[in-house]
JSON list of C-alpha atoms in Angstrom, two decimals:
[
{"chain": "A", "resi": 300, "resn": "UNK", "atom": "CA", "xyz": [61.38, 31.91, 27.41]},
{"chain": "A", "resi": 301, "resn": "UNK", "atom": "CA", "xyz": [60.20, 35.43, 28.15]},
{"chain": "A", "resi": 302, "resn": "UNK", "atom": "CA", "xyz": [56.49, 36.28, 27.87]},
{"chain": "A", "resi": 303, "resn": "UNK", "atom": "CA", "xyz": [55.52, 39.94, 27.82]},
{"chain": "A", "resi": 304, "resn": "UNK", "atom": "CA", "xyz": [51.91, 41.08, 28.14]},
{"chain": "A", "resi": 305, "resn": "UNK", "atom": "CA", "xyz": [50.97, 44.59, 27.11]},
{"chain": "A", "resi": 306, "resn": "UNK", "atom": "CA", "xyz": [47.51, 45.34, 28.48]},
{"chain": "A", "resi": 307, "resn": "UNK", "atom": "CA", "xyz": [45.35, 47.35, 26.09]},
{"chain": "A", "resi": 308, "resn": "UNK", "atom": "CA", "xyz": [42.10, 49.23, 26.57]},
{"chain": "A", "resi": 309, "resn": "UNK", "atom": "CA", "xyz": [39.58, 51.00, 24.39]},
{"chain": "A", "resi": 310, "resn": "UNK", "atom": "CA", "xyz": [36.88, 53.52, 25.22]},
{"chain": "A", "resi": 311, "resn": "UNK", "atom": "CA", "xyz": [33.82, 54.58, 23.26]},
{"chain": "A", "resi": 312, "resn": "UNK", "atom": "CA", "xyz": [31.53, 57.45, 24.11]},
{"chain": "A", "resi": 313, "resn": "UNK", "atom": "CA", "xyz": [28.03, 57.13, 22.67]},
{"chain": "A", "resi": 314, "resn": "UNK", "atom": "CA", "xyz": [25.35, 59.81, 22.86]},
{"chain": "A", "resi": 315, "resn": "UNK", "atom": "CA", "xyz": [22.70, 57.13, 23.36]},
{"chain": "A", "resi": 316, "resn": "UNK", "atom": "CA", "xyz": [24.41, 54.49, 25.53]},
{"chain": "A", "resi": 317, "resn": "UNK", "atom": "CA", "xyz": [27.06, 56.50, 27.36]},
{"chain": "A", "resi": 318, "resn": "UNK", "atom": "CA", "xyz": [30.63, 55.34, 27.87]},
{"chain": "A", "resi": 319, "resn": "UNK", "atom": "CA", "xyz": [31.82, 51.81, 27.11]},
{"chain": "A", "resi": 320, "resn": "UNK", "atom": "CA", "xyz": [35.15, 50.17, 27.95]},
{"chain": "A", "resi": 321, "resn": "UNK", "atom": "CA", "xyz": [36.92, 47.09, 26.61]},
{"chain": "A", "resi": 322, "resn": "UNK", "atom": "CA", "xyz": [40.19, 45.43, 27.62]},
{"chain": "A", "resi": 323, "resn": "UNK", "atom": "CA", "xyz": [42.62, 43.26, 25.70]},
{"chain": "A", "resi": 324, "resn": "UNK", "atom": "CA", "xyz": [46.31, 42.43, 25.35]},
{"chain": "A", "resi": 325, "resn": "UNK", "atom": "CA", "xyz": [49.24, 42.09, 22.99]},
{"chain": "A", "resi": 326, "resn": "UNK", "atom": "CA", "xyz": [51.44, 39.10, 23.89]},
{"chain": "A", "resi": 327, "resn": "UNK", "atom": "CA", "xyz": [55.10, 38.88, 22.90]},
{"chain": "A", "resi": 328, "resn": "UNK", "atom": "CA", "xyz": [57.15, 35.72, 23.40]},
{"chain": "A", "resi": 329, "resn": "UNK", "atom": "CA", "xyz": [60.93, 36.04, 23.20]},
{"chain": "A", "resi": 330, "resn": "UNK", "atom": "CA", "xyz": [60.58, 39.38, 21.42]},
{"chain": "A", "resi": 331, "resn": "UNK", "atom": "CA", "xyz": [58.10, 38.14, 18.79]},
{"chain": "A", "resi": 332, "resn": "UNK", "atom": "CA", "xyz": [54.49, 39.37, 18.81]},
{"chain": "A", "resi": 333, "resn": "UNK", "atom": "CA", "xyz": [52.20, 36.37, 18.43]},
{"chain": "A", "resi": 334, "resn": "UNK", "atom": "CA", "xyz": [49.45, 37.36, 15.97]},
{"chain": "A", "resi": 335, "resn": "UNK", "atom": "CA", "xyz": [46.79, 35.07, 17.44]},
{"chain": "A", "resi": 336, "resn": "UNK", "atom": "CA", "xyz": [47.60, 36.50, 20.88]},
{"chain": "A", "resi": 337, "resn": "UNK", "atom": "CA", "xyz": [47.05, 40.08, 19.75]},
{"chain": "A", "resi": 338, "resn": "UNK", "atom": "CA", "xyz": [43.66, 40.44, 21.42]},
{"chain": "A", "resi": 339, "resn": "UNK", "atom": "CA", "xyz": [42.52, 43.88, 20.34]},
{"chain": "A", "resi": 340, "resn": "UNK", "atom": "CA", "xyz": [39.80, 45.42, 22.50]},
{"chain": "A", "resi": 341, "resn": "UNK", "atom": "CA", "xyz": [36.93, 47.20, 20.77]},
{"chain": "A", "resi": 342, "resn": "UNK", "atom": "CA", "xyz": [34.56, 49.29, 22.89]},
{"chain": "A", "resi": 343, "resn": "UNK", "atom": "CA", "xyz": [31.18, 49.57, 21.23]},
{"chain": "A", "resi": 344, "resn": "UNK", "atom": "CA", "xyz": [27.55, 50.02, 22.23]},
{"chain": "A", "resi": 345, "resn": "UNK", "atom": "CA", "xyz": [26.59, 46.56, 20.97]},
{"chain": "A", "resi": 346, "resn": "UNK", "atom": "CA", "xyz": [28.86, 43.65, 20.13]},
{"chain": "A", "resi": 347, "resn": "UNK", "atom": "CA", "xyz": [32.17, 45.11, 21.29]},
{"chain": "A", "resi": 348, "resn": "UNK", "atom": "CA", "xyz": [35.19, 42.89, 21.89]},
{"chain": "A", "resi": 349, "resn": "UNK", "atom": "CA", "xyz": [36.56, 42.45, 25.43]},
{"chain": "A", "resi": 350, "resn": "UNK", "atom": "CA", "xyz": [39.22, 40.04, 26.72]},
{"chain": "A", "resi": 351, "resn": "UNK", "atom": "CA", "xyz": [39.45, 39.61, 30.48]},
{"chain": "A", "resi": 352, "resn": "UNK", "atom": "CA", "xyz": [42.71, 38.68, 32.18]},
{"chain": "A", "resi": 353, "resn": "UNK", "atom": "CA", "xyz": [41.57, 35.09, 32.70]},
{"chain": "A", "resi": 354, "resn": "UNK", "atom": "CA", "xyz": [40.91, 34.74, 28.97]},
{"chain": "A", "resi": 355, "resn": "UNK", "atom": "CA", "xyz": [44.33, 36.21, 28.09]},
{"chain": "A", "resi": 356, "resn": "UNK", "atom": "CA", "xyz": [46.19, 33.86, 30.43]},
{"chain": "A", "resi": 357, "resn": "UNK", "atom": "CA", "xyz": [44.15, 30.87, 29.21]},
{"chain": "A", "resi": 358, "resn": "UNK", "atom": "CA", "xyz": [45.02, 31.64, 25.58]},
{"chain": "A", "resi": 359, "resn": "UNK", "atom": "CA", "xyz": [48.72, 31.97, 26.42]},
{"chain": "A", "resi": 360, "resn": "UNK", "atom": "CA", "xyz": [48.76, 28.61, 28.18]},
{"chain": "A", "resi": 361, "resn": "UNK", "atom": "CA", "xyz": [46.90, 26.97, 25.28]},
{"chain": "A", "resi": 362, "resn": "UNK", "atom": "CA", "xyz": [49.34, 28.54, 22.80]},
{"chain": "A", "resi": 363, "resn": "UNK", "atom": "CA", "xyz": [52.14, 26.87, 24.75]},
{"chain": "A", "resi": 364, "resn": "UNK", "atom": "CA", "xyz": [50.48, 23.49, 24.15]},
{"chain": "A", "resi": 365, "resn": "UNK", "atom": "CA", "xyz": [48.52, 22.90, 27.33]},
{"chain": "A", "resi": 366, "resn": "UNK", "atom": "CA", "xyz": [44.81, 22.24, 27.82]},
{"chain": "A", "resi": 367, "resn": "UNK", "atom": "CA", "xyz": [43.02, 24.51, 30.26]},
{"chain": "A", "resi": 368, "resn": "UNK", "atom": "CA", "xyz": [39.77, 23.68, 32.02]},
{"chain": "A", "resi": 369, "resn": "UNK", "atom": "CA", "xyz": [38.26, 26.34, 34.26]},
{"chain": "A", "resi": 370, "resn": "UNK", "atom": "CA", "xyz": [35.81, 25.14, 36.90]},
{"chain": "A", "resi": 371, "resn": "UNK", "atom": "CA", "xyz": [32.91, 27.48, 37.69]}
]
């Protein structure tokens, strides 16, 4: 099994708020892009969408059938 992670980023420049960044990823397993693991980043002043690396890895592991618990 080969898992490929393409890291994505988005940038938004707002006249009021300034610059905003968001990160995400597109995950491919054995050459097939997994739709629920296409985590599109959306930079926005309010309510943007950001996926940190920990969240991406957690979702991949859960997709593979494992339960993940992250201690604080």
